[in-house]
């Protein structure tokens, strides 16, 4: 099978001659231009080096030898002379921007002796300034003593072409300095460009001539081609006219002007008529082409034109189609004919109808979008969209949902004319279950005409006949839905459906954009509010130290307006004597090597404010900035100074009182002591391990376990750390210490550290032990004396009984009975002293009140009343005889309360004190007795009970008072001062 090759693939492209010549001219011109530029650059460098050598000849080497290359040269006459000479060199040498002398230190550092700039110039280099950008070539000049040029090179002053010439010591030949002249790279390039410009112009002129000649040749060739093509076209036209009629896609008929009969038709016309040519030819044209116009021909009778006029064509099957018809008079064989040309415009008509519908849709959509574009915020946007959609599409009610992807729900954010009951039902809906998933997951509309048939109950209840829900889609995700309903119409047309879908598609991104813009505006406003509400002063600076913005705290504290500050140098806010220091810090901040500035600022009224400024790099209005947060530390410094004085006083006080301070880091098990602590434990700092175990090692062996338990109890919040223990010194001596501590905890209650004190109570313990021993001896003496007195009283009672039995004299018997009564009272009082002889003998300690009341109740011979104790595990620091207090109160209730059936103990907190309350429902105490209740000897029994209760309580500062109402029961209030009570693990209340 022969291979078929397309003609376009075997054609070869011929490159026009003029393109080759143009390329050669461009190459030659470019090469010559580059060569000229290089030559000019070399010439200029040679010239600059010569000028530098000439300038170097005017430098007096002895002047250089007298300079030190440091700022001290500023006052030297040699420096001034060199400065003047360099300025003359620079001003007298065209195109030279800088003239300068460089030196080299022993470590190789290049520095500036002098330059041609005035000290006021920003480009001025003081003597001795290091030239950190010195290139390798400059070092070579110093090393080789050979003049050189370099460039283009960039340093802090710009981009330059430079010449360097060594200055040598005439005696030693050693290079002592290098003379440098700088030419701005822009000026240098301009000189090279000017030298190359003539070559460039000539090249372009030659190229232009070649292009003009080529253009004229192309026009001549094109004209010849057009003539040949015209001749070919004439030949083809003759053949085309022969087949045109048969090959036209439009229908063509030739009609006789006089008879209006059809004489000829083409195949396209027969296809439109739906019959063969034989069935058409000879028939009147009005039967098919102009049905109903057979009485008057528009052309021959009415003399009107038919040119692209819309008409109707009647087909053989009786149907009609719209056509676009044109009629022209022509002459064939000397006879006048009508040439009628027509095409089927059915599709065009359908397209026009569709276009009309689309236009209506676009008009509605445009109106809604215009409404959306006029909205200033999301609420206005949603309100406008819903109102416009309902108005233009003739719906009665509607609502717009927005989706919350986090909760997977959609909520109505704007509604119109929805009954409140229905609105409550559909306010928030899940997006993942039918039918809502169709809208919000599948992004498909839900449109229901005849709603009364789909949901008859709801339709009847709320009156809706049709509804439409359209997803609002943005970037392929439904962000909400537009929902409208009608109470007057059942059918939603296809055009309305398409319009609604278009609205949803177009408005989804607009709503999302507006929501984002609302969020951005809110965020911006919040940030502005936050910026201005920060109590610290906030400055925004550019990288040159100029103020771009400040918050309101700045204007409030410094008394400047924002207009006075913005654009000014922040250094102006510092005291003049500290601006140099502030400038150094700001430069470090810009370089990123510092982030704080302690320099104080000065307000507009001259007030000096101590501050601490924290600076970070940030982004502000599309530029890199420094953001400084300046905190007024004036009060803090005053507080620190005050704290320092207090701390000094505390140190003096603790030293004077012999109090040691310790700090235990619970997390890291590190224990820190002050100097007094080492003295209390009898060791030096190098003998202390600095851990919890080191402290335990110093305790007396018998106290270690208890000490550890009390520490752990304090850490577990079971009790305060308030204890005494013994320590054994290195020399074997034993000392007693008192210890108090507080536990610091984190937010969860976990212990972090304990801070406490120790002080030596060894001497106090010796005194207390001596007092206790003396009290014990006194008690022994009291016991012996009481025993002897009771023996005597027993003998006396026996004698009185003998007298009573042997005498019948009434007077004597009366005296005897009085003596017996007195003897009985003496016996009771002596027995009472047995019970209370230990008051103050033992030291006070912590006692659980609930346990004491239980003990007191068991000591009663009888308890005819109900007892209720509700004290939540309260402990009181009191004399060991505290149990006698509660025993006496309970005994008095049974002995004197008359009809007591219930006794209750509870507590109240009053300020810094705790009030323990005893309350019964007996007869109470009359006001006259209340005045003497706690006096010694007052009462119906011994007269000492309540008196001794008061004495026992007063040992630790506890007071007691009776506050009951006569006839309603007695009420005793025990007021326990702060520090004398504490709460332990809550105790279960008990009732009997």
XYZ file of N, CA and C in Angstrom, residues 747-903:
471
model
N -1.178 25.425 90.194
C -2.621 25.594 90.041
C -3.388 24.323 90.371
N -2.735 23.165 90.251
C -3.427 21.898 90.530
C -3.294 21.479 91.985
N -2.572 22.254 92.781
C -2.366 21.902 94.179
C -1.110 21.104 94.431
N -0.339 20.811 93.383
C 0.895 20.044 93.550
C 1.928 20.910 94.268
N 2.573 20.375 95.348
C 3.565 21.187 96.073
C 4.808 21.440 95.221
N 5.255 22.690 95.235
C 6.454 23.071 94.494
C 7.633 23.339 95.421
N 7.383 24.059 96.507
C 8.492 24.384 97.416
C 7.922 24.671 98.811
N 8.800 24.558 99.801
C 8.478 24.944 101.168
C 9.467 26.024 101.582
N 8.937 27.073 102.193
C 9.780 28.154 102.704
C 9.501 28.262 104.198
N 10.557 28.175 105.010
C 10.317 28.156 106.437
C 11.429 28.791 107.243
N 11.216 28.746 108.554
C 12.179 29.328 109.491
C 12.478 28.318 110.595
N 13.665 28.441 111.185
C 14.083 27.694 112.379
C 14.633 28.695 113.380
N 14.389 28.444 114.668
C 15.107 29.216 115.692
C 15.321 28.317 116.913
N 16.343 28.655 117.652
C 16.791 27.822 118.775
C 15.922 28.107 120.007
N 15.270 27.060 120.537
C 14.445 27.208 121.751
C 14.991 26.323 122.876
N 16.272 25.985 122.746
C 16.875 25.085 123.743
C 16.734 25.656 125.151
N 17.044 26.947 125.334
C 16.982 27.561 126.662
C 15.547 27.626 127.158
N 14.633 27.957 126.206
C 13.226 28.028 126.605
C 12.722 26.663 127.050
N 13.171 25.618 126.364
C 12.756 24.265 126.731
C 13.283 23.901 128.122
N 14.526 24.327 128.409
C 15.064 24.051 129.734
C 14.198 24.710 130.815
N 13.800 25.984 130.540
C 12.967 26.713 131.511
C 11.623 26.027 131.643
N 11.015 25.638 130.500
C 9.705 24.984 130.532
C 9.788 23.663 131.301
N 10.842 22.909 131.027
C 11.005 21.632 131.743
C 11.128 21.863 133.250
N 11.877 22.950 133.609
C 12.042 23.265 135.037
C 10.704 23.639 135.659
N 9.904 24.426 134.912
C 8.581 24.834 135.418
C 7.690 23.614 135.582
N 7.723 22.721 134.576
C 6.900 21.505 134.654
C 7.307 20.657 135.853
N 8.617 20.535 136.049
C 9.110 19.748 137.182
C 8.673 20.367 138.505
N 8.738 21.728 138.586
C 8.304 22.416 139.803
C 6.821 22.210 140.038
N 6.012 22.269 138.934
C 4.561 22.062 139.073
C 4.263 20.649 139.547
N 5.043 19.700 139.016
C 4.825 18.321 139.470
C 5.074 18.193 140.971
N 6.158 18.837 141.439
C 6.464 18.783 142.873
C 5.379 19.468 143.696
N 4.850 20.606 143.153
C 3.760 21.293 143.843
C 2.521 20.410 143.900
N 2.280 19.670 142.797
C 1.123 18.775 142.777
C 1.266 17.665 143.818
N 2.507 17.147 143.943
C 2.759 16.118 144.960
C 2.481 16.679 146.356
N 2.956 17.924 146.572
C 2.728 18.576 147.858
C 1.238 18.779 148.103
N 0.533 19.211 147.007
C -0.926 19.408 147.121
C -1.621 18.090 147.461
N -1.170 17.008 146.794
C -1.796 15.706 147.041
C -1.608 15.269 148.490
N -0.361 15.436 149.006
C -0.082 15.044 150.395
C -0.908 15.882 151.365
N -0.912 17.197 151.081
C -1.664 18.115 151.965
C -3.144 17.793 151.917
N -3.669 17.560 150.656
C -5.080 17.250 150.507
C -5.429 15.948 151.236
N -4.528 14.986 151.160
C -4.761 13.701 151.842
C -4.825 13.889 153.368
N -3.872 14.678 153.892
C -3.843 14.916 155.331
C -5.083 15.673 155.789
N -5.489 16.713 154.972
C -6.675 17.505 155.348
C -7.915 16.622 155.342
N -8.043 15.761 154.318
C -9.198 14.870 154.238
C -9.234 13.895 155.419
N -8.024 13.433 155.855
C -7.976 12.557 157.021
C -8.503 13.277 158.276
N -8.091 14.520 158.415
C -8.549 15.307 159.557
C -10.049 15.550 159.500
N -10.525 15.832 158.228
C -11.965 16.068 158.057
C -12.748 14.794 158.391
N -12.182 13.641 158.016
C -12.853 12.363 158.338
C -12.983 12.201 159.852
N -11.879 12.513 160.563
C -11.931 12.436 162.031
C -12.954 13.414 162.600
N -13.006 14.621 162.007
C -13.950 15.636 162.473
C -15.393 15.168 162.265
N -15.618 14.557 161.098
C -16.989 14.064 160.821
C -17.378 12.995 161.830
N -16.446 12.114 162.164
C -16.742 11.054 163.139
C -17.079 11.657 164.506
N -16.312 12.672 164.937
C -16.574 13.332 166.204
C -17.941 14.003 166.198
N -18.290 14.653 165.069
C -19.591 15.325 164.966
C -20.728 14.303 165.033
N -20.504 13.137 164.448
C -21.526 12.107 164.496
C -21.719 11.590 165.936
N -20.566 11.449 166.693
C -20.649 11.011 168.088
C -21.435 12.024 168.922
N -21.127 13.325 168.696
C -21.835 14.400 169.412
C -23.313 14.356 169.079
N -23.620 14.173 167.790
C -25.027 14.169 167.355
C -25.793 13.000 167.977
N -25.092 11.864 168.107
C -25.768 10.690 168.657
C -25.931 10.778 170.203
N -24.981 11.488 170.837
C -24.999 11.517 172.309
C -25.747 12.709 172.892
N -26.117 13.699 172.103
C -26.733 14.917 172.630
C -28.190 14.986 172.194
N -29.015 15.546 173.100
C -30.432 15.761 172.773
C -30.772 17.234 172.781
N -29.774 18.063 173.033
C -30.011 19.512 173.084
C -30.208 20.034 171.666
N -31.396 20.603 171.395
C -31.665 21.090 170.015
C -30.655 22.134 169.539
N -30.240 22.977 170.434
C -29.294 24.026 170.019
C -27.977 23.418 169.593
N -27.529 22.428 170.425
C -26.249 21.768 170.099
C -26.394 20.993 168.791
N -27.500 20.295 168.625
C -27.714 19.544 167.382
C -27.745 20.470 166.166
N -28.306 21.644 166.362
C -28.299 22.618 165.232
C -26.896 23.006 164.833
N -26.049 23.263 165.847
C -24.656 23.609 165.530
C -23.923 22.451 164.857
N -24.264 21.237 165.376
C -23.599 20.062 164.786
C -23.955 19.927 163.306
N -25.255 20.076 163.004
C -25.673 19.948 161.591
C -25.018 21.029 160.714
N -24.898 22.237 161.235
C -24.218 23.291 160.463
C -22.746 22.931 160.234
N -22.123 22.346 161.295
C -20.719 21.944 161.156
C -20.583 20.821 160.136
N -21.556 19.882 160.129
C -21.519 18.805 159.134
C -21.659 19.356 157.708
N -22.560 20.340 157.534
C -22.733 20.949 156.192
C -21.466 21.629 155.724
N -20.842 22.364 156.654
C -19.596 23.045 156.280
C -18.520 22.037 155.935
N -18.476 20.966 156.732
C -17.469 19.933 156.478
C -17.684 19.295 155.107
N -18.972 19.034 154.749
C -19.280 18.422 153.448
C -18.832 19.346 152.313
N -19.095 20.682 152.476
C -18.692 21.627 151.427
C -17.170 21.681 151.295
N -16.472 21.643 152.416
C -15.003 21.657 152.364
C -14.504 20.418 151.634
N -15.155 19.271 151.928
C -14.735 18.020 151.272
C -14.901 18.106 149.748
N -16.101 18.645 149.319
C -16.325 18.753 147.862
C -15.304 19.669 147.199
N -14.980 20.782 147.844
C -14.036 21.729 147.255
C -12.634 21.127 147.169
N -12.272 20.364 148.215
C -10.952 19.732 148.176
C -10.907 18.676 147.081
N -12.007 17.917 146.935
C -12.058 16.931 145.849
C -12.008 17.619 144.479
N -12.665 18.811 144.392
C -12.647 19.554 143.127
C -11.226 19.992 142.764
N -10.433 20.345 143.772
C -9.052 20.764 143.483
C -8.229 19.610 142.951
N -8.639 18.367 143.354
C -7.936 17.207 142.813
C -8.087 17.151 141.282
N -9.314 17.476 140.808
C -9.587 17.394 139.368
C -8.836 18.470 138.594
N -8.677 19.645 139.178
C -8.149 20.792 138.402
C -6.773 21.253 138.868
N -6.055 20.391 139.588
C -4.739 20.814 140.055
C -3.699 20.872 138.935
N -3.994 20.228 137.787
C -3.016 20.182 136.689
C -3.164 21.339 135.698
N -4.020 22.348 135.990
C -4.161 23.491 135.065
C -2.812 24.173 134.901
N -2.350 24.306 133.625
C -1.100 25.013 133.316
C 0.137 24.223 133.573
N -0.037 22.956 134.099
C 1.162 22.160 134.361
C 1.763 21.655 133.059
N 0.919 21.077 132.192
C 1.382 20.593 130.892
C 1.237 21.689 129.841
N 2.106 21.606 128.816
C 2.037 22.623 127.761
C 0.793 22.425 126.901
N 0.220 23.515 126.371
C -0.922 23.377 125.462
C -0.515 22.583 124.217
N -1.488 21.923 123.604
C -1.237 21.221 122.355
C -2.541 21.157 121.564
N -2.425 20.684 120.300
C -3.595 20.624 119.408
C -4.475 19.445 119.814
N -5.789 19.714 119.947
C -6.740 18.700 120.381
C -7.985 18.752 119.502
N -8.461 17.571 119.122
C -9.655 17.470 118.286
C -10.886 17.637 119.163
N -11.689 18.652 118.868
C -12.814 19.007 119.746
C -13.861 17.905 119.748
N -14.138 17.314 118.570
C -15.150 16.251 118.506
C -14.756 15.079 119.406
N -13.462 14.711 119.347
C -13.003 13.607 120.199
C -13.130 13.960 121.683
N -12.861 15.235 122.058
C -12.959 15.653 123.451
C -14.403 15.563 123.952
N -15.361 15.952 123.073
C -16.773 15.903 123.489
C -17.208 14.457 123.688
N -16.754 13.576 122.778
C -17.057 12.156 122.961
C -16.539 11.661 124.333
N -15.278 12.029 124.651
C -14.670 11.596 125.919
C -15.447 12.143 127.105
N -15.807 13.436 127.026
C -16.542 14.064 128.132
C -17.876 13.369 128.355
N -18.563 12.974 127.274
C -19.873 12.316 127.413
C -19.735 10.973 128.132
N -18.628 10.254 127.819
C -18.452 8.939 128.451
C -18.175 9.064 129.947
N -17.693 10.257 130.379
C -17.385 10.454 131.791
C -18.615 10.811 132.624
N -19.723 11.168 131.944
C -20.946 11.505 132.669
C -21.577 10.240 133.238
N -22.094 10.346 134.433
C -22.768 9.183 135.025
C -24.070 8.898 134.312
N -24.701 9.941 133.806
C -25.903 9.763 132.996
C -26.003 10.902 131.996
N -26.676 10.609 130.866
C -26.815 11.639 129.811
C -28.250 11.594 129.312
N -29.178 12.339 129.949
C -30.608 12.225 129.645
C -31.049 13.064 128.450
N -30.135 13.459 127.596
C -30.511 14.320 126.479
C -29.811 13.832 125.202
N -30.336 14.288 124.050
C -29.726 13.996 122.736
C -28.537 14.940 122.530
N -27.430 14.397 122.004
C -26.218 15.196 121.775
C -25.904 15.225 120.279
N -25.774 16.435 119.713
C -25.467 16.616 118.280
C -24.158 17.409 118.167
N -23.161 16.841 117.467
C -21.846 17.494 117.305
C -21.569 17.672 115.812
N -21.407 18.909 115.366
C -21.199 19.235 113.936
C -20.021 20.196 113.834
N -18.791 19.661 113.941
C -17.612 20.532 114.062
C -16.559 20.320 112.975
N -16.793 19.455 111.963
C -15.916 19.355 110.777
C -14.451 19.178 111.116
N -14.101 18.372 112.070
C -12.703 18.070 112.338
C -11.898 19.238 112.860
N -12.506 20.128 113.657
C -11.781 21.298 114.178
C -10.848 20.853 115.299
N -9.590 21.403 115.281
C -8.646 21.204 116.372
C -8.361 22.555 117.011
N -8.185 22.556 118.366
C -7.914 23.789 119.113
C -6.595 23.612 119.863
N -5.811 24.664 119.865
C -4.561 24.671 120.620
C -4.880 25.175 122.021
N -4.893 24.265 123.003
C -5.347 24.638 124.354
C -4.687 23.742 125.391
N -4.956 24.099 126.667
C -4.441 23.340 127.796
C -4.987 21.906 127.738
N -4.197 20.913 128.200
C -4.670 19.523 128.177
C -5.976 19.309 128.926
N -6.356 20.204 129.853
C -7.601 20.052 130.600
C -8.810 20.564 129.824
N -8.652 20.809 128.506
C -9.765 21.312 127.703
C -10.968 20.374 127.770
N -10.745 19.071 127.958
C -11.860 18.128 128.043
C -12.772 18.459 129.214
N -12.205 19.056 130.307
C -12.999 19.436 131.465
C -14.007 20.529 131.121
N -13.638 21.376 130.143
C -14.548 22.448 129.716
C -15.847 21.838 129.213
N -15.725 20.853 128.294
C -16.917 20.257 127.698
C -17.641 19.352 128.709
N -16.880 18.723 129.613
C -17.497 17.905 130.644
C -18.392 18.769 131.531
N -17.872 19.933 131.954
C -18.644 20.816 132.822
C -19.884 21.349 132.137
N -19.750 21.713 130.837
C -20.913 22.223 130.104
C -22.000 21.153 130.029
N -21.616 19.888 129.723
C -22.596 18.812 129.626
C -23.188 18.476 131.000
N -22.321 18.468 132.033
C -22.808 18.158 133.371
C -23.799 19.214 133.847
N -23.503 20.512 133.585
C -24.402 21.594 133.990
C -25.745 21.483 133.274
N -25.717 20.994 131.999
C -26.972 20.840 131.273
C -27.876 19.843 131.975
N -27.266 18.716 132.409
C -28.068 17.720 133.101
C -28.440 18.131 134.517
N -27.526 18.871 135.186
C -27.731 19.220 136.601
C -28.664 20.420 136.759
N -28.515 21.474 135.873
C -29.230 22.736 136.088
C -30.203 23.093 134.954
N -30.194 22.328 133.849
C -31.016 22.725 132.702
C -32.480 22.434 132.852
N -32.851 21.691 133.889
C -34.236 21.389 134.253
C -34.902 20.423 133.263
N -35.087 20.818 132.040
C -35.797 19.942 131.086
C -35.047 19.850 129.754
N -33.708 19.804 129.794
C -32.899 19.742 128.568
C -33.119 18.394 127.885
N -33.485 18.422 126.584
C -33.644 17.186 125.796
C -32.672 17.106 124.632
N -32.021 18.227 124.360
C -31.086 18.229 123.231
C -29.982 19.241 123.488
N -28.716 18.801 123.237
C -27.542 19.679 123.302
C -26.847 19.620 121.949
